[in-house]
Coordinates of C-alpha atoms in Angstrom, one line a residue:
M473 CA -19.0 22.5 8.4
S474 CA -19.6 23.5 5.2
V475 CA -16.7 24.6 2.8
P476 CA -16.7 26.1 0.4
Y477 CA -15.5 25.5 -3.7
T478 CA -14.1 27.1 -6.5
E479 CA -15.7 24.3 -8.9
K480 CA -19.4 23.9 -9.6
P481 CA -20.1 21.2 -12.7
W482 CA -23.5 22.6 -12.4
E483 CA -23.0 26.3 -13.5
F484 CA -24.2 25.2 -17.3
L485 CA -27.5 25.7 -15.9
K486 CA -27.6 28.7 -15.9
D487 CA -27.6 29.1 -19.4
Y488 CA -31.6 26.3 -19.4
Q489 CA -32.8 28.2 -15.8
G490 CA -35.7 30.3 -16.7
K491 CA -36.1 28.4 -20.2
N492 CA -36.0 24.4 -19.8
F493 CA -37.1 25.1 -15.0
T494 CA -38.0 27.2 -13.1
G495 CA -36.8 25.9 -9.3
Q496 CA -32.9 26.3 -7.7
W497 CA -32.6 23.2 -9.6
P498 CA -34.5 21.0 -12.8
T499 CA -36.7 17.5 -11.4
L500 CA -35.2 14.7 -12.8
P501 CA -37.4 14.8 -16.1
E502 CA -35.9 18.6 -16.8
M503 CA -32.8 17.2 -15.7
Y504 CA -33.1 14.5 -18.4
K505 CA -34.3 16.3 -21.4
I506 CA -31.5 18.5 -20.5
S507 CA -29.4 16.4 -21.4
V508 CA -31.2 15.0 -24.7
S509 CA -30.5 18.3 -25.7
R510 CA -27.0 18.5 -25.7
F511 CA -26.2 15.0 -26.5
A512 CA -28.6 13.5 -28.0
G513 CA -27.4 10.3 -30.3
R514 CA -25.3 9.5 -27.4
P515 CA -26.1 6.6 -26.3
C516 CA -27.8 6.0 -23.6
F517 CA -29.1 2.4 -22.1
T518 CA -27.0 -0.5 -22.9
V519 CA -26.6 -4.1 -22.7
Y520 CA -25.1 -6.9 -24.0
E521 CA -27.3 -10.0 -24.1
P522 CA -24.4 -11.5 -25.4
D523 CA -25.4 -9.2 -28.4
R524 CA -24.9 -5.3 -27.8
I525 CA -28.3 -3.9 -27.5
S526 CA -28.3 -0.3 -27.0
L527 CA -30.5 3.0 -26.7
T528 CA -29.2 6.6 -27.6
Y529 CA -30.4 9.0 -26.0
T530 CA -33.0 10.5 -28.0
E531 CA -34.9 7.2 -28.8
S532 CA -34.9 6.7 -24.6
L533 CA -36.7 10.0 -24.3
K534 CA -39.7 8.9 -26.7
L535 CA -40.0 5.6 -24.7
I536 CA -39.8 7.2 -21.5
E537 CA -43.1 9.4 -23.0
S538 CA -44.7 7.5 -24.6
T539 CA -45.2 5.6 -21.6
A540 CA -45.7 8.9 -19.6
R541 CA -48.1 9.1 -21.3
W542 CA -49.6 5.5 -21.1
L543 CA -49.2 5.5 -17.6
H544 CA -51.5 9.6 -17.6
Q545 CA -53.9 7.9 -19.5
K546 CA -54.4 4.7 -16.7
G547 CA -55.6 7.1 -14.8
I548 CA -51.7 8.1 -12.9
R549 CA -51.4 12.0 -11.8
R550 CA -49.3 13.8 -9.8
G551 CA -48.3 12.3 -6.4
D552 CA -49.8 8.8 -7.3
R553 CA -47.6 5.9 -6.6
V554 CA -45.6 3.4 -9.2
A555 CA -43.7 0.5 -7.8
V556 CA -40.4 -0.9 -10.4
T557 CA -39.0 -4.2 -9.7
G558 CA -36.6 -5.9 -11.5
K559 CA -32.8 -6.6 -12.3
N560 CA -30.4 -4.4 -13.5
A561 CA -31.7 -3.3 -17.4
P562 CA -32.7 -0.3 -19.7
E563 CA -36.2 -1.6 -19.2
W564 CA -36.0 -0.9 -16.1
S565 CA -34.9 3.0 -16.4
I566 CA -37.5 3.3 -18.9
A567 CA -40.2 2.2 -16.6
Y568 CA -38.4 4.5 -13.6
L569 CA -38.6 7.7 -15.8
S570 CA -41.4 7.4 -16.9
V571 CA -43.3 7.4 -13.3
L572 CA -41.4 10.9 -13.2
F573 CA -42.5 11.9 -16.4
A574 CA -45.7 11.3 -15.6
G575 CA -46.2 13.1 -12.2
G576 CA -45.8 10.3 -10.3
V577 CA -43.1 8.6 -7.7
V578 CA -41.4 5.7 -8.2
V579 CA -41.1 3.0 -5.9
P580 CA -37.8 0.7 -6.9
I581 CA -38.2 -2.0 -4.7
D582 CA -35.1 -4.7 -4.2
Y583 CA -35.7 -8.0 -7.2
Q584 CA -34.2 -10.6 -4.8
L585 CA -36.9 -10.2 -2.1
K586 CA -39.0 -12.5 -1.5
N587 CA -42.2 -11.9 -2.5
E588 CA -44.2 -11.4 0.3
E589 CA -42.2 -9.5 1.4
T590 CA -42.7 -7.4 -1.3
D591 CA -45.9 -7.6 -1.2
L592 CA -45.8 -5.6 2.3
L593 CA -44.0 -2.8 0.4
L594 CA -46.3 -2.5 -2.2
K595 CA -49.1 -2.2 0.8
T596 CA -46.9 -0.2 2.5
S597 CA -46.5 2.5 -0.4
G598 CA -50.3 2.2 -1.8
A599 CA -48.5 2.3 -4.4
R600 CA -51.3 1.4 -7.7
I601 CA -49.1 -0.6 -10.8
L602 CA -46.5 -2.8 -11.3
F603 CA -43.5 -2.8 -12.8
V604 CA -42.6 -6.1 -12.9
D605 CA -39.4 -8.9 -14.5
E606 CA -41.9 -11.5 -16.5
E607 CA -40.2 -13.8 -14.0
K608 CA -42.5 -12.3 -11.4
H609 CA -45.7 -10.9 -13.5
E610 CA -47.4 -14.2 -13.5
Y611 CA -47.7 -14.0 -9.5
Y612 CA -48.5 -10.4 -9.0
L613 CA -51.5 -11.2 -12.3
Q614 CA -52.6 -14.4 -9.6
N615 CA -51.5 -11.9 -6.4
K616 CA -52.3 -8.1 -7.8
G617 CA -53.6 -7.1 -3.7
A618 CA -54.7 -3.1 -4.0
L619 CA -52.7 -2.9 -7.4
E620 CA -54.7 -2.3 -9.6
I621 CA -52.1 -2.5 -12.9
I622 CA -49.5 -4.7 -13.2
V623 CA -46.8 -4.1 -16.7
S624 CA -44.4 -7.4 -17.9
L625 CA -40.9 -4.9 -17.9
K626 CA -39.8 -7.4 -20.8
K627 CA -42.8 -7.8 -23.1
G628 CA -44.4 -4.4 -21.7
L629 CA -41.2 -2.2 -22.1
G630 CA -39.2 -4.7 -23.8
C631 CA -41.6 -5.5 -27.3
Y632 CA -42.1 -1.0 -27.0
I633 CA -46.2 -2.2 -26.9
Y634 CA -47.1 1.4 -26.0
D635 CA -48.3 3.6 -29.3
L636 CA -44.6 5.6 -29.4
D637 CA -47.1 8.4 -31.3
G638 CA -50.1 8.7 -29.4
P639 CA -51.2 11.5 -29.0
S640 CA -50.3 13.9 -26.2
A641 CA -51.6 14.3 -22.8
E642 CA -51.4 17.6 -20.5
I643 CA -49.7 15.9 -17.9
E644 CA -49.4 18.1 -14.4
Q645 CA -45.8 18.3 -14.4
P646 CA -43.9 17.6 -10.9
V647 CA -41.8 20.9 -9.1
E648 CA -38.0 20.5 -7.4
S649 CA -40.4 19.9 -4.3
D650 CA -42.0 17.0 -5.1
L651 CA -41.6 14.1 -3.5
A652 CA -39.8 11.6 -6.7
A653 CA -39.0 8.7 -4.8
I654 CA -39.6 5.8 -1.6
L655 CA -36.9 4.0 -1.3
F656 CA -36.8 1.4 1.7
T657 CA -34.3 1.3 3.6
S658 CA -32.6 -2.7 4.1
G659 CA -34.7 -5.0 6.7
T660 CA -38.3 -6.0 5.5
T661 CA -39.5 -7.2 8.7
G662 CA -42.2 -5.5 10.3
I663 CA -42.7 -2.0 9.5
P664 CA -40.9 -1.0 6.6
K665 CA -39.3 2.0 6.8
G666 CA -39.3 4.4 3.6
V667 CA -36.6 6.9 2.7
M668 CA -38.8 10.6 1.2
L669 CA -36.6 11.9 -1.9
T670 CA -38.0 14.7 -3.6
H671 CA -36.1 15.7 -7.2
K672 CA -34.3 18.5 -5.7
N673 CA -32.3 16.0 -2.7
L674 CA -31.2 13.5 -5.7
V675 CA -30.4 16.7 -8.6
S676 CA -28.6 18.6 -6.1
D677 CA -26.9 15.4 -5.2
C678 CA -26.0 14.4 -8.5
Y679 CA -24.7 17.3 -9.5
L680 CA -23.0 18.0 -6.1
A681 CA -21.4 15.1 -5.6
Q682 CA -19.6 16.2 -8.9
G683 CA -17.6 19.3 -7.2
T684 CA -15.3 16.8 -5.2
P685 CA -14.2 17.6 -7.8
L686 CA -15.7 14.4 -9.9
I687 CA -14.7 15.1 -13.2
I688 CA -17.5 12.9 -14.8
L689 CA -17.4 12.7 -19.0
P690 CA -20.1 12.7 -21.7
T691 CA -17.5 9.9 -22.7
D692 CA -17.6 8.2 -19.7
V693 CA -19.6 4.4 -19.3
F694 CA -20.5 3.7 -16.4
Y695 CA -21.5 -0.5 -15.0
A696 CA -24.5 -0.8 -13.8
I697 CA -23.4 -4.5 -11.6
L698 CA -24.9 -3.5 -8.2
P699 CA -29.0 -3.7 -7.8
I700 CA -30.5 -0.3 -9.4
H701 CA -33.4 -0.3 -6.7
H702 CA -30.3 1.2 -3.7
S703 CA -29.8 4.6 -3.8
Y704 CA -26.1 4.2 -4.1
T705 CA -26.4 3.0 -7.7
M706 CA -29.3 4.6 -8.5
L707 CA -28.2 8.2 -7.8
A708 CA -23.9 7.1 -8.5
V709 CA -24.6 4.5 -11.3
F710 CA -28.2 5.5 -13.2
I711 CA -28.5 9.7 -12.1
E712 CA -25.0 10.6 -12.4
A713 CA -24.7 9.5 -16.0
I714 CA -27.8 11.3 -17.1
S715 CA -27.2 14.3 -16.0
V716 CA -23.7 14.3 -18.4
G717 CA -24.7 12.6 -21.2
A718 CA -22.9 9.2 -20.3
E719 CA -23.9 6.1 -20.7
V720 CA -25.1 3.2 -18.2
V721 CA -24.5 -0.8 -19.5
F722 CA -26.3 -2.6 -17.4
G723 CA -24.2 -5.8 -15.8
K724 CA -26.3 -9.4 -15.6
K725 CA -24.2 -11.0 -12.4
M726 CA -21.9 -10.4 -9.5
V727 CA -19.7 -13.1 -11.1
T728 CA -16.6 -12.1 -11.1
S729 CA -15.4 -13.2 -14.8
Q730 CA -18.4 -12.0 -16.1
I731 CA -17.9 -8.7 -14.4
L732 CA -14.1 -8.9 -16.2
K733 CA -15.4 -9.6 -19.8
D734 CA -18.2 -6.5 -19.7
L735 CA -15.9 -4.1 -18.2
K736 CA -13.7 -5.2 -21.4
E737 CA -15.8 -5.5 -23.9
A738 CA -17.9 -2.5 -22.9
Q739 CA -14.7 -0.1 -22.2
I740 CA -16.2 0.9 -19.1
T741 CA -14.9 3.5 -17.4
M742 CA -16.7 4.5 -15.0
L743 CA -17.0 1.3 -12.2
L744 CA -18.2 1.6 -9.0
G745 CA -18.4 -1.4 -6.6
V746 CA -19.0 -2.4 -2.8
P747 CA -15.7 -3.2 -1.4
M748 CA -16.5 -7.5 -1.7
L749 CA -16.2 -6.6 -5.2
F750 CA -12.7 -4.1 -4.9
N751 CA -11.3 -7.2 -2.9
K752 CA -12.1 -10.1 -5.4
V753 CA -10.8 -8.4 -8.2
L754 CA -7.1 -7.3 -6.5
A755 CA -6.8 -10.5 -5.2
G756 CA -6.8 -12.5 -8.0
I757 CA -4.1 -9.9 -9.6
M758 CA -2.1 -10.2 -6.4
R759 CA -2.1 -14.0 -7.1
G760 CA -1.0 -13.3 -10.6
L761 CA 1.2 -11.4 -9.5
K762 CA 2.3 -14.4 -6.1
A763 CA 2.3 -17.0 -8.8
K764 CA 5.1 -15.8 -11.5
G765 CA 7.9 -16.1 -7.9
P766 CA 9.1 -14.4 -5.3
V767 CA 11.8 -12.3 -7.3
V768 CA 9.2 -10.7 -9.4
Y769 CA 6.7 -9.9 -7.1
G770 CA 9.3 -8.0 -5.2
L771 CA 10.4 -5.5 -7.8
I772 CA 7.0 -5.6 -8.7
S773 CA 5.5 -4.6 -5.5
F774 CA 8.5 -1.6 -5.0
M775 CA 7.9 -0.4 -8.4
M776 CA 4.4 0.1 -6.9
A777 CA 5.5 1.7 -3.9
I778 CA 7.3 4.5 -6.0
S779 CA 4.1 4.7 -8.6
G780 CA 2.1 5.4 -5.4
F781 CA 4.4 7.6 -4.1
I782 CA 4.9 10.0 -7.4
K783 CA 0.8 9.8 -7.7
K784 CA 0.4 10.9 -4.3
V785 CA 3.1 13.5 -3.6
F786 CA 3.9 15.1 -7.4
K787 CA -0.4 14.4 -8.6
K788 CA 1.3 12.4 -12.1
N789 CA -0.1 8.9 -12.5
P790 CA 2.2 6.7 -13.8
G791 CA 1.2 3.6 -13.0
K792 CA -1.4 3.2 -15.6
K793 CA 2.0 2.7 -18.5
M794 CA 3.9 1.0 -16.3
F795 CA 1.5 -1.8 -15.0
K796 CA -0.5 -2.2 -18.5
F797 CA 0.7 -5.8 -18.5
I798 CA -1.2 -6.4 -15.1
L799 CA -4.4 -3.7 -16.3
D800 CA -4.8 -5.5 -20.0
K801 CA -4.8 -9.1 -18.0
A802 CA -7.7 -7.8 -15.6
S803 CA -9.8 -6.2 -18.2
L804 CA -9.7 -2.5 -16.0
T805 CA -6.8 -0.9 -18.6
S806 CA -10.1 1.3 -20.1
I807 CA -11.0 2.3 -15.9
R808 CA -10.6 6.2 -15.5
I809 CA -11.9 6.3 -12.1
C810 CA -12.9 4.0 -9.5
I811 CA -15.8 4.6 -7.0
S812 CA -16.0 1.9 -3.7
G813 CA -19.0 2.7 -1.5
G814 CA -22.1 1.1 0.5
G815 CA -19.6 -0.4 3.5
P816 CA -15.9 0.5 4.2
L817 CA -12.9 -0.4 2.2
A818 CA -9.4 -1.4 4.0
P819 CA -7.0 1.3 3.5
S820 CA -4.5 -0.4 2.3
V821 CA -7.0 -2.0 -0.7
F822 CA -7.4 1.3 -1.5
K823 CA -3.8 2.3 -2.0
K824 CA -2.8 -0.9 -4.4
Y825 CA -5.5 0.5 -7.0
N826 CA -3.8 3.5 -6.5
Q827 CA -0.2 2.2 -7.2
L828 CA -1.7 0.5 -10.0
G829 CA -2.3 3.9 -11.9
I830 CA -6.2 3.8 -10.7
D831 CA -7.3 7.1 -9.7
F832 CA -9.8 4.9 -7.0
V833 CA -11.8 6.6 -4.4
Q834 CA -14.1 6.6 -1.8
G835 CA -17.4 7.8 -0.8
Y836 CA -20.1 8.4 2.0
G837 CA -23.6 8.6 2.5
L838 CA -26.4 6.2 3.8
T839 CA -30.4 6.7 1.5
E840 CA -31.4 9.4 3.9
T841 CA -29.2 11.4 1.9
S842 CA -29.9 10.4 -1.3
P843 CA -26.6 9.0 -0.9
I844 CA -23.9 11.0 -1.2
I845 CA -22.9 13.4 1.3
A846 CA -18.7 12.3 0.6
I847 CA -16.6 12.0 -2.0
N848 CA -12.6 11.8 -1.9
P849 CA -11.5 13.5 -4.2
V850 CA -9.6 12.5 -7.3
K851 CA -6.1 14.4 -6.8
Q852 CA -6.5 15.1 -3.3
F853 CA -7.1 11.5 -1.4
K854 CA -7.0 10.6 2.2
V855 CA -6.4 6.9 2.4
K856 CA -7.8 6.8 5.6
S857 CA -10.8 8.7 5.3
V858 CA -14.1 7.7 3.3
G859 CA -13.8 11.3 1.8
R860 CA -14.3 15.4 1.8
T861 CA -18.4 16.5 2.3
C862 CA -20.0 17.6 -0.6
P863 CA -20.9 20.9 -1.2
Q864 CA -23.8 22.6 0.5
V865 CA -23.1 19.9 3.0
D866 CA -23.4 21.2 7.2
M867 CA -21.6 18.2 8.4
K868 CA -20.5 18.2 12.7
I869 CA -19.8 15.5 15.0
L870 CA -22.7 15.4 17.8
N871 CA -20.8 14.5 21.7
P872 CA -16.8 14.1 20.3
D873 CA -15.4 11.8 22.6
E874 CA -11.4 11.9 23.5
R875 CA -10.4 11.1 20.1
G876 CA -12.6 13.6 18.5
V877 CA -15.4 10.4 17.5
G878 CA -18.7 10.9 17.6
E879 CA -22.0 10.6 15.8
V880 CA -21.9 12.0 12.2
I881 CA -24.5 14.6 11.5
V882 CA -25.5 17.0 8.4
K883 CA -27.8 19.0 6.6
G884 CA -27.9 19.7 3.1
P885 CA -29.9 19.9 0.3
M886 CA -29.6 16.2 -0.8
V887 CA -31.4 15.5 3.1
M888 CA -34.7 13.7 3.5
L889 CA -38.0 14.6 3.6
G890 CA -38.5 11.8 6.5
Y891 CA -39.9 7.9 6.3
Y892 CA -43.1 7.7 4.9
N893 CA -45.9 7.6 7.2
M894 CA -43.9 7.7 10.4
P895 CA -43.7 11.2 11.7
E896 CA -42.4 9.5 14.8
E897 CA -39.9 8.1 13.1
T898 CA -39.0 10.5 11.4
A899 CA -39.0 13.3 14.7
A900 CA -36.5 11.2 16.6
S901 CA -34.1 11.2 13.2
F902 CA -33.3 14.5 13.5
T903 CA -31.9 17.0 16.1
P904 CA -33.7 19.4 18.1
D905 CA -32.1 21.9 15.2
G906 CA -32.4 20.1 12.1
Y907 CA -29.7 18.1 11.9
L908 CA -30.2 14.9 10.6
K909 CA -28.3 11.6 12.6
T910 CA -26.7 9.4 10.5
G911 CA -26.3 6.5 13.1
D912 CA -22.7 6.6 12.3
L913 CA -19.5 6.9 14.2
G914 CA -16.6 9.3 12.8
Y915 CA -14.6 11.9 12.9
L916 CA -13.4 15.4 10.5
D917 CA -10.2 16.3 10.4
N918 CA -8.7 20.4 9.7
E919 CA -9.8 19.8 5.9
N920 CA -13.3 18.5 6.5
Y921 CA -12.2 15.0 5.5
L922 CA -14.3 12.4 7.5
Y923 CA -12.9 9.0 8.7
L924 CA -15.6 6.6 10.6
T925 CA -15.2 4.2 12.4
G926 CA -18.9 2.0 12.7
R927 CA -22.0 1.8 13.5
A928 CA -23.2 3.8 16.3
K929 CA -25.0 0.8 17.5
N930 CA -22.6 -1.9 16.5
M931 CA -20.2 -0.2 19.6
I932 CA -18.1 -2.5 21.8
V933 CA -17.6 -1.4 25.1
T934 CA -14.4 -3.0 26.6
E935 CA -13.9 -4.5 30.1
G936 CA -11.7 -0.9 30.4
G937 CA -14.7 0.9 29.1
K938 CA -12.9 1.4 26.2
N939 CA -14.7 2.7 22.7
V940 CA -13.9 -0.4 20.4
Y941 CA -15.6 0.0 16.8
P942 CA -16.5 -3.5 14.4
E943 CA -15.5 -2.1 11.5
E944 CA -12.2 -0.8 12.7
I945 CA -11.0 -4.3 13.2
E946 CA -13.5 -6.2 9.9
N947 CA -11.6 -4.5 7.7
E948 CA -7.6 -4.9 8.6
F949 CA -8.8 -9.0 7.4
Q950 CA -10.0 -7.5 3.6
L951 CA -6.7 -8.9 2.0
F952 CA -7.4 -11.9 2.7
E953 CA -8.1 -14.8 0.8
E954 CA -8.4 -17.4 3.1
I955 CA -11.8 -15.6 4.5
D956 CA -14.8 -14.8 2.3
Q957 CA -16.7 -13.4 5.5
I958 CA -15.7 -11.8 8.5
L959 CA -18.0 -10.0 11.7
I960 CA -16.6 -8.2 14.6
R961 CA -19.2 -8.2 18.0
G962 CA -19.0 -8.0 21.0
Y963 CA -20.3 -10.6 23.5
I964 CA -20.8 -10.6 27.5
M965 CA -17.6 -11.8 29.6
D966 CA -19.8 -11.0 32.6
E967 CA -22.7 -10.9 33.1
K968 CA -22.5 -9.4 36.5
M969 CA -20.5 -6.7 34.9
K970 CA -21.8 -6.3 31.3
T971 CA -18.5 -6.5 30.6
E972 CA -18.1 -6.5 26.5
G973 CA -15.5 -9.4 24.1
I974 CA -14.9 -9.6 21.6
E975 CA -15.8 -12.3 19.2
A976 CA -14.9 -12.6 16.0
L977 CA -17.2 -14.5 13.3
V978 CA -15.6 -16.9 10.3
Y979 CA -16.8 -17.7 7.0
P980 CA -13.4 -19.8 5.5
A981 CA -13.0 -18.8 1.7
Q982 CA -14.4 -22.1 0.1
E983 CA -11.7 -22.2 -2.8
F984 CA -8.6 -22.0 -0.5
K985 CA -5.7 -25.1 -0.4
N986 CA -4.2 -25.7 2.1
A987 CA 0.2 -25.5 1.3
K988 CA 0.2 -29.5 -1.0
G989 CA -3.0 -27.8 -3.2
E990 CA -5.2 -29.6 -1.3
T991 CA -8.8 -29.2 0.5
P992 CA -8.1 -28.2 3.7
S993 CA -9.1 -30.7 7.1
K994 CA -11.6 -28.5 9.1
K995 CA -9.1 -28.4 11.8
E996 CA -6.6 -27.1 9.6
I997 CA -9.1 -24.3 8.3
K998 CA -9.5 -23.6 11.5
T999 CA -6.2 -23.7 12.5
R1000 CA -4.9 -21.0 10.3
I1001 CA -8.2 -18.6 10.6
E1002 CA -6.1 -18.5 13.9
S1003 CA -2.9 -18.3 13.0
I1004 CA -4.8 -15.1 10.1
I1005 CA -6.1 -13.6 13.9
T1006 CA -3.2 -13.4 16.2
E1007 CA -1.1 -11.9 13.5
V1008 CA -4.4 -8.7 12.8
N1009 CA -3.8 -9.2 17.2
Q1010 CA -1.1 -8.3 17.0
R1011 CA -1.3 -5.0 14.7
L1012 CA -4.4 -4.3 17.1
Q1013 CA -4.1 -1.8 20.0
P1014 CA -4.7 -4.1 23.0
W1015 CA -8.2 -3.2 23.6
Q1016 CA -9.3 -4.3 20.3
K1017 CA -7.8 -7.9 20.4
I1018 CA -10.2 -10.1 19.5
N1019 CA -10.4 -13.0 22.4
R1020 CA -12.7 -15.4 20.8
T1021 CA -12.9 -16.6 17.1
T1022 CA -16.0 -18.8 15.9
V1023 CA -15.3 -20.6 12.5
L1024 CA -18.6 -21.0 11.1
D1025 CA -20.6 -23.4 8.2
Q1026 CA -22.3 -21.4 7.3
A1027 CA -21.9 -18.1 5.5
M1028 CA -23.7 -15.7 6.8
E1029 CA -26.6 -13.3 5.6
M1030 CA -26.1 -10.8 3.7
T1031 CA -27.8 -7.9 2.2
T1032 CA -28.6 -7.3 -1.5
T1033 CA -24.8 -4.6 -1.7
K1034 CA -23.2 -7.7 0.5
K1035 CA -23.3 -6.2 3.8
I1036 CA -23.8 -8.8 6.6
K1037 CA -26.9 -9.0 8.0
R1038 CA -26.0 -8.0 12.1
S1039 CA -29.3 -7.5 12.9
N1040 CA -29.8 -12.1 11.8
L1041 CA -26.9 -13.3 14.1

């Protein structure tokens, strides 16, 4: 069901409707121009290399419009596809927006894919032009395939070779129902699935996510550290920031030391990441506190519990002052809000950040929903929930079991058109009455907060007929520093009866030491991992207990958003 909201951060758009746009929602170019009119001189896209280079909203618009004219001159018309692949950078953003300003459809591609995988996506999308980072530029000059033009993001946009004051072009602008982007989901073997998102999908989701309420300010500084081609970073960092005139700072390396340096230097206020990032930062904080000895650690833990209680019950946040010395050391002092997405976060991690005084929430969505459909309100968060449904999201649970758990299905203005050139797959992803089937299992409480239990395809059915959700068990291991990766899966215990047992695949952290501070032997590692499994098993329900453990010598393959590729195991 859909929940009414009284706070509507998009209300200001009424002042521009009829003048700057004519639809229910502005298109992405219209939205960007509105932000330029409101925040012309504010910084928009920034990078530290190592010196700060920044473009204001006005400067960015000039580059975007000139690149759009160049695309038009090269034959790009409304609905034509143009691909963009590269590292997070202002040039990526300029290229992305210029395609939309030219009336085209942007195809963002994961830069970490192998060339042959990218080739398949380019062919599938029918892209005519490719913007690509310099290190892959030469390859595509030699292997153009059906591409007409290859543009280096650095040498082309980076040096601003286009005529900034060139003649105006009669560009046919997109409307809100037009396709804006085709996003290819994880997994590039076989026929790739391209999610089709319209201008209305992306713009409505951007503003409706702020109605949870999530207050975003023009003075905020967003940190784009996760790959920007992914729907999570694209919407929750890039598009959210430009909708309110905020600044986007582009991170270069997913390395904790570099991230902490950027956070401090750029004075980041909005930090969006995946559970692995937040786990590593928190593990470093807690390790430093434990090093101060058991008395100090015990006192700080007690103070954290008090801080969390005050924050939860009285809606006050004493932690920022109480633990300023800790936040300073971790470069988190400037952070206003942390948001975790892209996978489940352990409630224990969520709780500790809030106890330290950081407004820390988590959200939920998928590429097919642009992606945000639920987010925890900063002031009314629920630790175990992935969030309350956003305004105008109609969410239901399909075929719930005795716990109320079933498949999450949704309707709303952010739900995709379908999969590109895949009518059968599109039809199969919707219920007969038009709800998108997410493939995720969960339940809703009476205030429309969503609780996820796992993916439908990952569910394990035990000998006693109980449904076990691997992600719920994996969450229990997020704060053990000795474990770098863990994956819970079912295995066939009885071939005849087809009953499943529960197995843990564990890749140990390479940096952990034994009690003497030495690198442990394989036997010591296995013993410690098994003791952790035993400890966690004691907290689990009888039907959830792990009964087989495999310690791996090599890390499991991960996606660029740091999820283990289950299909490869």
